[in-house]
Amino acid sequence: METKPKKEFSPKGGMKMEKKFKGKEGQGPKKKFGFTKEGHGAQKKFGFSKDGQGAEKRKSSEDDEKTDWADYKLRKKELKSHRQETEKKDIYVILKDCTKEKKTKLMDELHQMIKGKIKQFSNHEQRQEVFEDLKADMVVLSKSKYGRHLVKKLLMHGKKELVGSVIQSFKGSVRVMLRHANASSIIEYAYNDKAVLAQRLMLTEELYGNTFTLCKEMIEAIREAVVYMAYTHDGARVAMHCLWHGTPKDRKVIIKTMKTYMVKFATGEFGHLVLLSIFDCVDDTKLIKQTVLAELLTSLDEVINNKYGKKVLLYLLNPRDPDHILPEVIRFLEKGDNNAHSKKEPATRKKELLEVVSPPLLQHLQDNASTMVRDKGLSVMVRDILLSAVGDLRPAMLAVVQPASLELVPGGVEGQLHMAEHPAGHMVLKWLIEQDALLAKAEREERFSRILVDTVGVDQLRSWVCVNRGALVLCSLLKCVDQSVVSEVRSGLTAILPKLKKVTNNRGVENIVEQLTAAQ
């Protein structure tokens, strides 16, 4: 019986296992990771060849590279030394032999030699050259134990332009410098002794953080939209801050966008505050005249009879008068004082604006005196116009006196009280008589008391004693600054003194009697 040959073992049911990897034709199968078919060991691919000479070649190459690199560095060092010797010439040998310890000692000696004598050793051009060479290192020098003295001397003895440049070099590093023991003294000296207002603001604005810096960019972005937000409480305050801290160009843009809306601003509860800020900080009074005041004075009757419009006009006559503006509003307006962009003196700005509004206000008072003196709200306007307006006050004073020259009938005629008996009218007379002292102090020639006595006459004035308010006006005349008026009124009232002594329940008459008897 013929025996069958044994089958080769196969993991899959007797099938012969095929080789997974095949090489090129005529070659054996490829192995991964650089191993050969014969299994002669693990020859690595990189750095070795079949004949085993790769490692030696690579080592030789590395030695050549090291030799070349060392030579390169040597040649570079020689080149640098030659360049320094060429540039520095005579001092090269000294510098070459100057160790760190020797350098420190020499710097200490030099510092002691020139301490307090910097100004003697240099002029402006030399100091400027020193700054130009070191301007990028001003902050670093300020932190240095000895370098800070150089920075301080530049501030101390430098001209205005140099000081400004030194301070400008601190920008962006103020907070860091203030926390440094040496640099903080430089910031303190620059702020207290050398910086002008704009430079002080620059030094301090960094203390407010990034929000403050972003808000300053913000003004330019929103200046054309201010007109739309200034009618609300918060919007008006944003507009005021924009005017205070904006550049002259920002202010001009804001004011021009408000054109044709000035009366609306003036008569608004919050908008009128924006106009007050304009009067406070804008130096270009010609621009204010052509835009703001031109519109207000064209509609003067509307503005002067409005609660808030009246405040705007009174502010032009007498800024920040606590009689017309609440203390908290005055405090808020003061936040805009000493801003970086207002250069004109407040008194100069006020005078220039007052010269514009005075003639129209005096004319308006002259045309509407009989109505204004009997209006409680406008009576203060009469007083302030005749106190602060520039120009000839006499025509307006005569217009105010005319209603007082009429015959006084106690209780009035057809319900119309005489000016001396009217609640507002008699106060106007008293204010203007007492105000003569202020006019005299300001070296003004006009005297309301003189015009009143000349227009009404002493005989007519004596009839005012029959009403309490009229008698109080006569008391004011007996104490006025014009002594000729005092003499005439006293003479006229002394003639009826026995009659006055019999009057009861009249406080004004009692005061007259006291003054007359005291003078005898």
Short mmCIF file of C-alpha atoms in Angstrom, two decimals:
data_model
loop_
_atom_site.label_atom_id
_atom_site.label_comp_id
_atom_site.label_asym_id
_atom_site.label_seq_id
_atom_site.Cartn_x
_atom_site.Cartn_y
_atom_site.Cartn_z
CA MET A 1 0.00 0.00 0.00
CA GLU A 2 1.42 3.27 -1.03
CA THR A 3 1.85 5.85 1.72
CA LYS A 4 0.80 9.45 1.18
CA PRO A 5 3.39 12.22 1.72
CA LYS A 6 2.93 14.43 4.78
CA LYS A 7 1.33 17.80 4.20
CA GLU A 8 3.09 20.89 5.37
CA PHE A 9 1.42 22.51 8.39
CA SER A 10 -0.72 25.47 7.59
CA PRO A 11 -2.76 27.66 10.01
CA LYS A 12 -5.65 27.62 7.59
CA GLY A 13 -6.83 24.17 6.97
CA GLY A 14 -3.75 22.78 5.42
CA MET A 15 -3.21 25.66 2.99
CA LYS A 16 0.35 26.69 2.49
CA MET A 17 1.07 30.12 4.02
CA GLU A 18 2.09 32.68 1.43
CA LYS A 19 4.77 35.24 2.05
CA LYS A 20 3.23 38.58 2.86
CA PHE A 21 6.03 40.81 1.66
CA LYS A 22 7.66 40.41 -1.66
CA GLY A 23 10.66 42.20 -2.95
CA LYS A 24 11.60 43.13 -6.44
CA GLU A 25 11.97 40.46 -8.97
CA GLY A 26 14.98 38.36 -8.25
CA GLN A 27 15.30 39.66 -4.70
CA GLY A 28 14.18 38.28 -1.41
CA PRO A 29 11.32 39.67 0.64
CA LYS A 30 11.78 43.13 2.21
CA LYS A 31 11.90 43.42 5.93
CA LYS A 32 10.79 46.40 7.99
CA PHE A 33 13.01 48.52 10.21
CA GLY A 34 16.23 47.87 8.23
CA PHE A 35 16.70 44.16 8.92
CA THR A 36 18.17 41.89 6.20
CA LYS A 37 16.79 38.58 5.10
CA GLU A 38 19.81 36.73 6.42
CA GLY A 39 19.21 38.13 9.89
CA HIS A 40 22.80 39.23 10.37
CA GLY A 41 21.79 41.68 13.05
CA ALA A 42 19.98 44.98 13.34
CA GLN A 43 21.66 47.30 10.92
CA LYS A 44 20.25 50.84 11.25
CA LYS A 45 19.29 52.72 8.13
CA PHE A 46 20.74 56.12 9.08
CA GLY A 47 24.47 56.63 9.25
CA PHE A 48 25.50 53.15 8.18
CA SER A 49 26.20 51.48 4.87
CA LYS A 50 26.41 47.84 3.94
CA ASP A 51 30.16 47.80 4.22
CA GLY A 52 30.02 49.30 7.72
CA GLN A 53 31.96 52.49 6.83
CA GLY A 54 29.11 55.05 7.46
CA ALA A 55 29.86 55.83 11.10
CA GLU A 56 33.47 56.68 10.42
CA LYS A 57 32.56 58.99 7.54
CA ARG A 58 29.95 60.83 9.65
CA LYS A 59 32.39 61.30 12.50
CA SER A 60 34.96 62.70 10.15
CA SER A 61 32.38 65.12 8.73
CA GLU A 62 31.36 66.33 12.19
CA ASP A 63 34.98 66.97 13.10
CA ASP A 64 35.40 69.06 9.97
CA GLU A 65 32.27 71.09 10.81
CA LYS A 66 33.48 71.74 14.38
CA THR A 67 36.80 72.89 13.09
CA ASP A 68 35.19 75.27 10.58
CA TRP A 69 32.76 76.72 13.19
CA ALA A 70 35.52 77.40 15.66
CA ASP A 71 37.51 79.13 12.96
CA TYR A 72 34.47 81.19 11.99
CA LYS A 73 33.92 82.39 15.54
CA LEU A 74 37.56 83.26 15.89
CA ARG A 75 37.57 85.30 12.70
CA LYS A 76 34.34 87.08 13.82
CA LYS A 77 35.89 87.98 17.15
CA GLU A 78 38.99 89.34 15.43
CA LEU A 79 36.82 91.38 13.07
CA LYS A 80 34.85 92.88 15.96
CA SER A 81 38.03 93.74 17.81
CA HIS A 82 39.47 95.39 14.69
CA ARG A 83 36.30 97.42 14.16
CA GLN A 84 36.25 98.64 17.75
CA GLU A 85 39.90 99.56 17.54
CA THR A 86 39.23 101.55 14.36
CA GLU A 87 36.18 103.36 15.75
CA LYS A 88 37.36 104.10 19.28
CA LYS A 89 41.04 104.56 18.44
CA ASP A 90 42.72 106.14 21.48
CA ILE A 91 40.33 104.79 24.10
CA TYR A 92 40.32 101.24 22.76
CA VAL A 93 43.25 100.10 24.85
CA ILE A 94 41.69 101.64 27.96
CA LEU A 95 38.36 99.95 27.33
CA LYS A 96 40.02 96.61 26.58
CA ASP A 97 41.76 96.57 29.91
CA CYS A 98 38.73 97.97 31.83
CA THR A 99 37.22 95.19 33.92
CA LYS A 100 33.71 95.32 35.30
CA GLU A 101 34.97 96.20 38.77
CA LYS A 102 37.22 98.95 37.41
CA LYS A 103 34.38 100.33 35.28
CA THR A 104 32.08 100.54 38.31
CA LYS A 105 34.77 102.34 40.30
CA LEU A 106 35.41 104.85 37.51
CA MET A 107 31.70 105.56 37.11
CA ASP A 108 31.38 106.25 40.83
CA GLU A 109 34.30 108.67 40.66
CA LEU A 110 32.86 110.40 37.60
CA HIS A 111 29.48 110.71 39.26
CA GLN A 112 30.98 112.36 42.32
CA MET A 113 32.98 114.76 40.15
CA ILE A 114 30.03 116.08 38.14
CA LYS A 115 27.35 115.78 40.82
CA GLY A 116 25.48 119.08 41.00
CA LYS A 117 27.57 120.55 38.17
CA ILE A 118 25.88 119.11 35.09
CA LYS A 119 24.69 122.56 34.01
CA GLN A 120 28.28 123.83 34.01
CA PHE A 121 29.50 121.02 31.77
CA SER A 122 26.95 121.25 28.98
CA ASN A 123 24.76 123.56 26.89
CA HIS A 124 21.31 122.98 25.42
CA GLU A 125 22.60 121.36 22.23
CA GLN A 126 24.76 118.93 24.17
CA ARG A 127 21.93 118.03 26.52
CA GLN A 128 19.69 117.48 23.51
CA GLU A 129 22.30 115.17 21.97
CA VAL A 130 22.50 113.18 25.20
CA PHE A 131 18.73 112.78 25.19
CA GLU A 132 18.63 111.72 21.53
CA ASP A 133 21.16 108.99 22.24
CA LEU A 134 19.34 107.76 25.34
CA LYS A 135 15.68 108.56 24.69
CA ALA A 136 14.80 104.90 24.17
CA ASP A 137 16.26 104.12 27.61
CA MET A 138 14.74 106.92 29.71
CA VAL A 139 12.53 104.52 31.66
CA VAL A 140 15.40 102.08 32.24
CA LEU A 141 17.71 104.89 33.33
CA SER A 142 15.03 106.22 35.72
CA LYS A 143 15.05 102.85 37.47
CA SER A 144 18.84 102.82 37.73
CA LYS A 145 20.58 103.84 40.94
CA TYR A 146 22.82 106.28 39.08
CA GLY A 147 21.06 106.67 35.75
CA ARG A 148 18.08 108.36 37.38
CA HIS A 149 20.31 111.34 38.22
CA LEU A 150 20.94 111.90 34.52
CA VAL A 151 17.20 111.87 33.78
CA LYS A 152 16.55 114.31 36.62
CA LYS A 153 19.27 116.67 35.39
CA LEU A 154 17.75 116.66 31.91
CA LEU A 155 14.42 117.64 33.48
CA MET A 156 16.01 120.16 35.79
CA HIS A 157 18.18 122.04 33.29
CA GLY A 158 16.62 121.21 29.93
CA LYS A 159 14.64 123.73 27.95
CA LYS A 160 10.87 123.51 27.59
CA GLU A 161 11.03 121.30 24.49
CA LEU A 162 13.55 118.90 26.04
CA VAL A 163 11.54 118.58 29.26
CA GLY A 164 8.45 117.81 27.21
CA SER A 165 10.30 115.12 25.26
CA VAL A 166 11.62 113.49 28.44
CA ILE A 167 8.17 113.43 30.02
CA GLN A 168 6.67 112.07 26.80
CA SER A 169 9.16 109.19 26.92
CA PHE A 170 7.50 108.04 30.15
CA LYS A 171 4.18 107.48 28.40
CA GLY A 172 2.92 103.94 28.80
CA SER A 173 5.26 103.22 31.73
CA VAL A 174 3.98 105.62 34.42
CA ARG A 175 2.29 102.98 36.54
CA VAL A 176 5.36 100.73 36.45
CA MET A 177 7.65 103.64 37.31
CA LEU A 178 5.51 104.74 40.23
CA ARG A 179 5.90 101.30 41.79
CA HIS A 180 9.70 101.43 41.42
CA ALA A 181 11.80 102.84 44.27
CA ASN A 182 14.09 104.93 42.03
CA ALA A 183 11.80 105.78 39.13
CA SER A 184 8.96 106.99 41.37
CA SER A 185 11.06 109.96 42.48
CA ILE A 186 11.57 110.95 38.83
CA ILE A 187 7.82 110.88 38.14
CA GLU A 188 7.16 112.88 41.30
CA TYR A 189 9.71 115.54 40.34
CA ALA A 190 8.46 115.75 36.76
CA TYR A 191 4.82 116.11 37.87
CA ASN A 192 5.31 118.57 40.73
CA ASP A 193 8.10 120.77 39.41
CA LYS A 194 8.35 120.64 35.62
CA ALA A 195 5.15 119.43 33.91
CA VAL A 196 2.58 121.84 32.50
CA LEU A 197 -1.14 121.03 32.69
CA ALA A 198 -1.31 118.89 29.54
CA GLN A 199 1.75 116.90 30.63
CA ARG A 200 0.30 116.37 34.11
CA LEU A 201 -2.87 115.02 32.55
CA MET A 202 -0.80 112.69 30.40
CA LEU A 203 1.03 111.36 33.47
CA THR A 204 -2.15 110.86 35.50
CA GLU A 205 -4.43 109.46 32.81
CA GLU A 206 -2.58 106.14 32.87
CA LEU A 207 -3.68 105.68 36.47
CA TYR A 208 -7.31 105.44 35.31
CA GLY A 209 -6.67 102.30 33.28
CA ASN A 210 -7.53 101.22 29.75
CA THR A 211 -11.15 102.35 29.95
CA PHE A 212 -10.12 105.98 30.29
CA THR A 213 -7.77 105.74 27.32
CA LEU A 214 -10.46 104.14 25.17
CA CYS A 215 -12.99 106.79 26.17
CA LYS A 216 -10.60 109.53 24.91
CA GLU A 217 -10.71 107.83 21.49
CA MET A 218 -14.38 107.61 21.82
CA ILE A 219 -14.95 111.40 21.62
CA GLU A 220 -13.91 111.52 17.99
CA ALA A 221 -16.14 108.55 17.25
CA ILE A 222 -19.33 110.03 18.74
CA ARG A 223 -18.86 113.78 18.30
CA GLU A 224 -21.27 113.98 15.36
CA ALA A 225 -23.94 112.05 17.30
CA VAL A 226 -23.87 114.23 20.44
CA VAL A 227 -26.75 116.33 19.12
CA TYR A 228 -29.05 113.30 19.28
CA MET A 229 -28.27 112.30 22.86
CA ALA A 230 -28.08 115.64 24.69
CA TYR A 231 -31.79 115.81 25.54
CA THR A 232 -31.58 113.21 28.31
CA HIS A 233 -29.97 113.41 31.73
CA ASP A 234 -27.11 111.00 30.95
CA GLY A 235 -26.79 112.08 27.32
CA ALA A 236 -26.32 115.72 28.31
CA ARG A 237 -23.52 114.76 30.68
CA VAL A 238 -21.81 112.70 28.00
CA ALA A 239 -22.02 115.72 25.69
CA MET A 240 -20.52 117.95 28.39
CA HIS A 241 -17.59 115.57 28.91
CA CYS A 242 -17.01 115.50 25.15
CA LEU A 243 -16.85 119.30 25.11
CA TRP A 244 -14.56 119.51 28.13
CA HIS A 245 -12.06 116.88 27.04
CA GLY A 246 -12.38 117.05 23.26
CA THR A 247 -9.86 118.83 21.08
CA PRO A 248 -10.73 122.19 19.48
CA LYS A 249 -11.64 120.26 16.34
CA ASP A 250 -13.96 117.96 18.31
CA ARG A 251 -15.67 120.98 19.89
CA LYS A 252 -16.12 122.67 16.55
CA VAL A 253 -17.72 119.56 15.05
CA ILE A 254 -20.08 119.18 18.03
CA ILE A 255 -21.20 122.82 17.89
CA LYS A 256 -21.74 122.76 14.15
CA THR A 257 -23.90 119.63 14.40
CA MET A 258 -26.06 121.50 16.94
CA LYS A 259 -26.77 124.27 14.45
CA THR A 260 -30.51 125.12 14.02
CA TYR A 261 -31.23 123.35 17.35
CA MET A 262 -29.81 125.99 19.72
CA VAL A 263 -33.20 127.27 20.94
CA LYS A 264 -34.31 123.70 21.58
CA PHE A 265 -31.16 123.09 23.59
CA ALA A 266 -31.56 126.34 25.54
CA THR A 267 -35.15 125.59 26.53
CA GLY A 268 -34.50 121.94 27.45
CA GLU A 269 -34.24 120.65 31.00
CA PHE A 270 -30.92 118.93 30.28
CA GLY A 271 -29.91 120.43 26.94
CA HIS A 272 -29.36 123.89 28.41
CA LEU A 273 -26.49 122.49 30.51
CA VAL A 274 -24.65 121.62 27.30
CA LEU A 275 -24.74 125.30 26.28
CA LEU A 276 -23.34 126.29 29.68
CA SER A 277 -20.41 123.93 29.07
CA ILE A 278 -19.82 125.53 25.69
CA PHE A 279 -19.66 128.98 27.30
CA ASP A 280 -17.21 127.60 29.90
CA CYS A 281 -14.63 125.85 27.76
CA VAL A 282 -14.72 126.82 24.06
CA ASP A 283 -12.07 129.43 23.30
CA ASP A 284 -13.40 130.21 19.82
CA THR A 285 -15.91 132.89 20.86
CA LYS A 286 -16.36 133.88 17.23
CA LEU A 287 -17.71 130.39 16.53
CA ILE A 288 -20.05 130.67 19.54
CA LYS A 289 -21.30 134.05 18.32
CA GLN A 290 -22.00 132.82 14.80
CA THR A 291 -23.68 129.56 15.79
CA VAL A 292 -25.01 129.53 19.36
CA LEU A 293 -25.71 133.18 20.19
CA ALA A 294 -26.97 134.12 16.73
CA GLU A 295 -29.86 131.67 17.05
CA LEU A 296 -30.62 132.48 20.69
CA LEU A 297 -30.72 136.24 20.14
CA THR A 298 -32.91 135.86 17.05
CA SER A 299 -35.49 134.10 19.24
CA LEU A 300 -34.76 136.13 22.37
CA ASP A 301 -38.40 136.53 23.42
CA GLU A 302 -38.92 132.75 23.39
CA VAL A 303 -35.68 132.05 25.22
CA ILE A 304 -36.03 134.73 27.90
CA ASN A 305 -39.54 133.64 28.83
CA ASN A 306 -38.54 129.99 29.25
CA LYS A 307 -37.50 128.61 32.63
CA TYR A 308 -34.28 127.10 31.31
CA GLY A 309 -33.63 129.59 28.55
CA LYS A 310 -33.56 132.34 31.18
CA LYS A 311 -30.83 130.41 33.03
CA VAL A 312 -28.73 130.34 29.87
CA LEU A 313 -28.96 134.13 29.49
CA LEU A 314 -28.29 134.72 33.18
CA TYR A 315 -25.21 132.48 32.89
CA LEU A 316 -23.87 134.73 30.16
CA LEU A 317 -24.42 137.76 32.38
CA ASN A 318 -23.08 136.23 35.58
CA PRO A 319 -21.63 132.69 35.30
CA ARG A 320 -22.24 130.23 38.15
CA ASP A 321 -24.30 132.62 40.23
CA PRO A 322 -25.74 130.47 43.08
CA ASP A 323 -28.88 132.65 42.97
CA HIS A 324 -29.76 131.04 39.63
CA ILE A 325 -27.99 127.66 39.55
CA LEU A 326 -28.18 124.81 42.05
CA PRO A 327 -24.97 124.07 43.99
CA GLU A 328 -24.79 120.50 42.66
CA VAL A 329 -24.98 121.78 39.08
CA ILE A 330 -22.17 124.26 39.79
CA ARG A 331 -20.05 121.45 41.23
CA PHE A 332 -20.65 119.37 38.12
CA LEU A 333 -19.73 122.27 35.83
CA GLU A 334 -16.49 122.70 37.77
CA LYS A 335 -15.36 119.27 36.56
CA GLY A 336 -14.67 120.85 33.18
CA ASP A 337 -12.34 123.50 34.62
CA ASN A 338 -8.61 123.26 33.90
CA ASN A 339 -9.10 120.90 30.98
CA ALA A 340 -6.22 120.31 28.59
CA HIS A 341 -7.58 122.21 25.59
CA SER A 342 -9.00 125.48 27.02
CA LYS A 343 -6.23 128.07 26.95
CA LYS A 344 -8.15 131.35 27.20
CA GLU A 345 -8.68 132.92 30.62
CA PRO A 346 -12.29 132.49 31.85
CA ALA A 347 -12.59 136.24 32.49
CA THR A 348 -11.54 137.01 28.91
CA ARG A 349 -13.99 134.46 27.50
CA LYS A 350 -16.81 135.90 29.63
CA LYS A 351 -16.05 139.47 28.54
CA GLU A 352 -16.05 138.54 24.85
CA LEU A 353 -19.40 136.75 25.12
CA LEU A 354 -20.91 139.53 27.23
CA GLU A 355 -20.05 142.12 24.59
CA VAL A 356 -22.13 140.10 22.12
CA VAL A 357 -25.27 139.59 24.22
CA SER A 358 -25.41 142.93 26.06
CA PRO A 359 -26.86 145.21 23.32
CA PRO A 360 -29.78 142.83 22.45
CA LEU A 361 -30.59 142.27 26.14
CA LEU A 362 -30.56 145.99 26.96
CA GLN A 363 -32.80 146.70 23.98
CA HIS A 364 -35.19 143.91 24.97
CA LEU A 365 -35.42 145.32 28.49
CA GLN A 366 -36.02 148.80 27.15
CA ASP A 367 -38.88 147.54 24.95
CA ASN A 368 -40.49 145.28 27.57
CA ALA A 369 -39.67 146.93 30.91
CA SER A 370 -43.28 147.41 32.13
CA THR A 371 -43.95 143.67 31.68
CA MET A 372 -40.64 142.37 32.96
CA VAL A 373 -40.66 144.35 36.23
CA ARG A 374 -44.03 142.81 37.19
CA ASP A 375 -43.02 139.24 36.31
CA LYS A 376 -41.58 137.30 39.24
CA GLY A 377 -39.47 135.12 36.98
CA LEU A 378 -38.12 137.95 34.81
CA SER A 379 -37.56 140.49 37.61
CA VAL A 380 -34.17 138.91 38.37
CA MET A 381 -33.29 139.26 34.69
CA VAL A 382 -33.91 143.02 34.98
CA ARG A 383 -31.55 143.19 37.93
CA ASP A 384 -28.75 141.21 36.28
CA ILE A 385 -28.98 143.01 32.94
CA LEU A 386 -28.62 146.40 34.63
CA LEU A 387 -25.74 145.10 36.76
CA SER A 388 -23.63 143.13 34.27
CA ALA A 389 -24.41 144.29 30.73
CA VAL A 390 -21.79 146.42 29.00
CA GLY A 391 -22.78 149.64 27.26
CA ASP A 392 -24.98 152.60 28.23
CA LEU A 393 -27.48 151.51 30.90
CA ARG A 394 -29.45 154.79 31.10
CA PRO A 395 -32.07 154.11 28.37
CA ALA A 396 -32.99 150.78 29.97
CA MET A 397 -33.05 152.36 33.46
CA LEU A 398 -35.40 155.08 32.25
CA ALA A 399 -37.70 152.43 30.78
CA VAL A 400 -37.79 150.61 34.13
CA VAL A 401 -38.57 153.85 36.02
CA GLN A 402 -41.51 154.83 33.79
CA PRO A 403 -44.12 152.55 35.48
CA ALA A 404 -42.97 153.93 38.86
CA SER A 405 -43.66 157.53 37.77
CA LEU A 406 -47.42 156.90 37.64
CA GLU A 407 -49.64 158.04 40.53
CA LEU A 408 -49.80 155.48 43.31
CA VAL A 409 -53.36 154.48 44.21
CA PRO A 410 -53.43 152.00 47.11
CA GLY A 411 -54.90 148.72 45.90
CA GLY A 412 -54.23 149.60 42.26
CA VAL A 413 -56.38 150.74 39.36
CA GLU A 414 -58.55 148.10 37.69
CA GLY A 415 -56.62 145.40 39.49
CA GLN A 416 -53.23 146.71 38.29
CA LEU A 417 -51.00 147.52 41.25
CA HIS A 418 -48.54 150.39 41.12
CA MET A 419 -44.93 149.27 40.65
CA ALA A 420 -44.02 150.39 44.19
CA GLU A 421 -46.84 148.26 45.61
CA HIS A 422 -46.39 145.27 43.32
CA PRO A 423 -44.74 142.16 44.91
CA ALA A 424 -42.16 141.86 42.12
CA GLY A 425 -42.04 145.53 41.09
CA HIS A 426 -41.08 146.95 44.47
CA MET A 427 -38.31 144.31 44.77
CA VAL A 428 -36.89 145.42 41.41
CA LEU A 429 -36.76 149.01 42.68
CA LYS A 430 -35.04 147.96 45.91
CA TRP A 431 -32.50 145.74 44.10
CA LEU A 432 -31.57 148.44 41.60
CA ILE A 433 -31.19 151.12 44.29
CA GLU A 434 -28.93 148.85 46.37
CA GLN A 435 -27.05 147.80 43.22
CA ASP A 436 -25.77 151.35 42.73
CA ALA A 437 -23.01 150.50 45.20
CA LEU A 438 -21.79 147.70 42.92
CA LEU A 439 -21.91 150.00 39.89
CA ALA A 440 -19.85 152.54 41.78
CA LYS A 441 -17.32 149.86 42.71
CA ALA A 442 -17.07 148.88 39.04
CA GLU A 443 -16.50 152.58 38.21
CA ARG A 444 -19.73 152.84 36.23
CA GLU A 445 -21.30 156.30 36.04
CA GLU A 446 -24.96 155.24 35.92
CA ARG A 447 -27.00 155.49 39.17
CA PHE A 448 -30.51 154.09 39.19
CA SER A 449 -31.41 155.97 42.38
CA ARG A 450 -30.58 159.29 40.72
CA ILE A 451 -32.67 158.46 37.64
CA LEU A 452 -35.59 157.34 39.88
CA VAL A 453 -35.67 160.53 41.96
CA ASP A 454 -35.28 162.77 38.90
CA THR A 455 -38.05 160.96 36.99
CA VAL A 456 -40.62 160.42 39.77
CA GLY A 457 -39.88 163.54 41.86
CA VAL A 458 -39.69 163.86 45.65
CA ASP A 459 -43.35 164.93 45.99
CA GLN A 460 -44.56 161.80 44.18
CA LEU A 461 -42.16 159.65 46.18
CA ARG A 462 -43.65 160.91 49.47
CA SER A 463 -47.01 159.44 48.46
CA TRP A 464 -45.45 155.95 48.57
CA VAL A 465 -45.48 155.96 52.39
CA CYS A 466 -49.18 155.08 52.31
CA VAL A 467 -48.32 151.46 51.36
CA ASN A 468 -45.83 149.28 53.20
CA ARG A 469 -43.90 148.15 50.11
CA GLY A 470 -43.58 151.72 48.86
CA ALA A 471 -42.23 152.80 52.25
CA LEU A 472 -39.61 150.00 52.08
CA VAL A 473 -38.40 151.39 48.74
CA LEU A 474 -38.01 154.82 50.38
CA CYS A 475 -35.95 153.20 53.15
CA SER A 476 -33.57 151.91 50.47
CA LEU A 477 -33.27 155.42 48.99
CA LEU A 478 -32.33 156.80 52.43
CA LYS A 479 -29.39 154.32 52.52
CA CYS A 480 -28.25 154.48 48.87
CA VAL A 481 -24.69 155.23 47.77
CA ASP A 482 -25.56 158.55 46.10
CA GLN A 483 -25.49 161.07 48.96
CA SER A 484 -27.23 163.77 46.91
CA VAL A 485 -30.22 161.42 46.53
CA VAL A 486 -30.17 160.64 50.26
CA SER A 487 -30.20 164.36 51.08
CA GLU A 488 -33.15 165.14 48.78
CA VAL A 489 -35.30 162.22 49.94
CA ARG A 490 -34.56 162.85 53.63
CA SER A 491 -35.49 166.53 53.24
CA GLY A 492 -38.77 165.64 51.56
CA LEU A 493 -39.74 163.04 54.18
CA THR A 494 -38.67 165.16 57.15
CA ALA A 495 -41.34 167.64 56.13
CA ILE A 496 -44.03 165.02 56.81
CA LEU A 497 -42.31 163.42 59.83
CA PRO A 498 -45.10 164.36 62.33
CA LYS A 499 -47.62 162.65 60.03
CA LEU A 500 -45.41 159.59 59.68
CA LYS A 501 -45.11 159.21 63.46
CA LYS A 502 -48.87 158.72 63.67
CA VAL A 503 -48.91 155.84 61.16
CA THR A 504 -49.33 152.40 62.71
CA ASN A 505 -49.11 148.85 61.38
CA ASN A 506 -46.66 149.86 58.67
CA ARG A 507 -43.18 148.41 59.12
CA GLY A 508 -41.78 150.47 56.25
CA VAL A 509 -42.91 153.78 57.78
CA GLU A 510 -41.51 152.77 61.18
CA ASN A 511 -38.10 152.22 59.54
CA ILE A 512 -38.30 155.63 57.85
CA VAL A 513 -39.06 157.34 61.16
CA GLU A 514 -36.10 155.55 62.82
CA GLN A 515 -33.72 156.68 60.09
CA LEU A 516 -34.95 160.27 60.08
CA THR A 517 -34.81 160.67 63.86
CA ALA A 518 -31.37 159.03 64.02
CA ALA A 519 -30.01 161.60 61.56
CA GLN A 520 -31.30 164.58 63.53
#
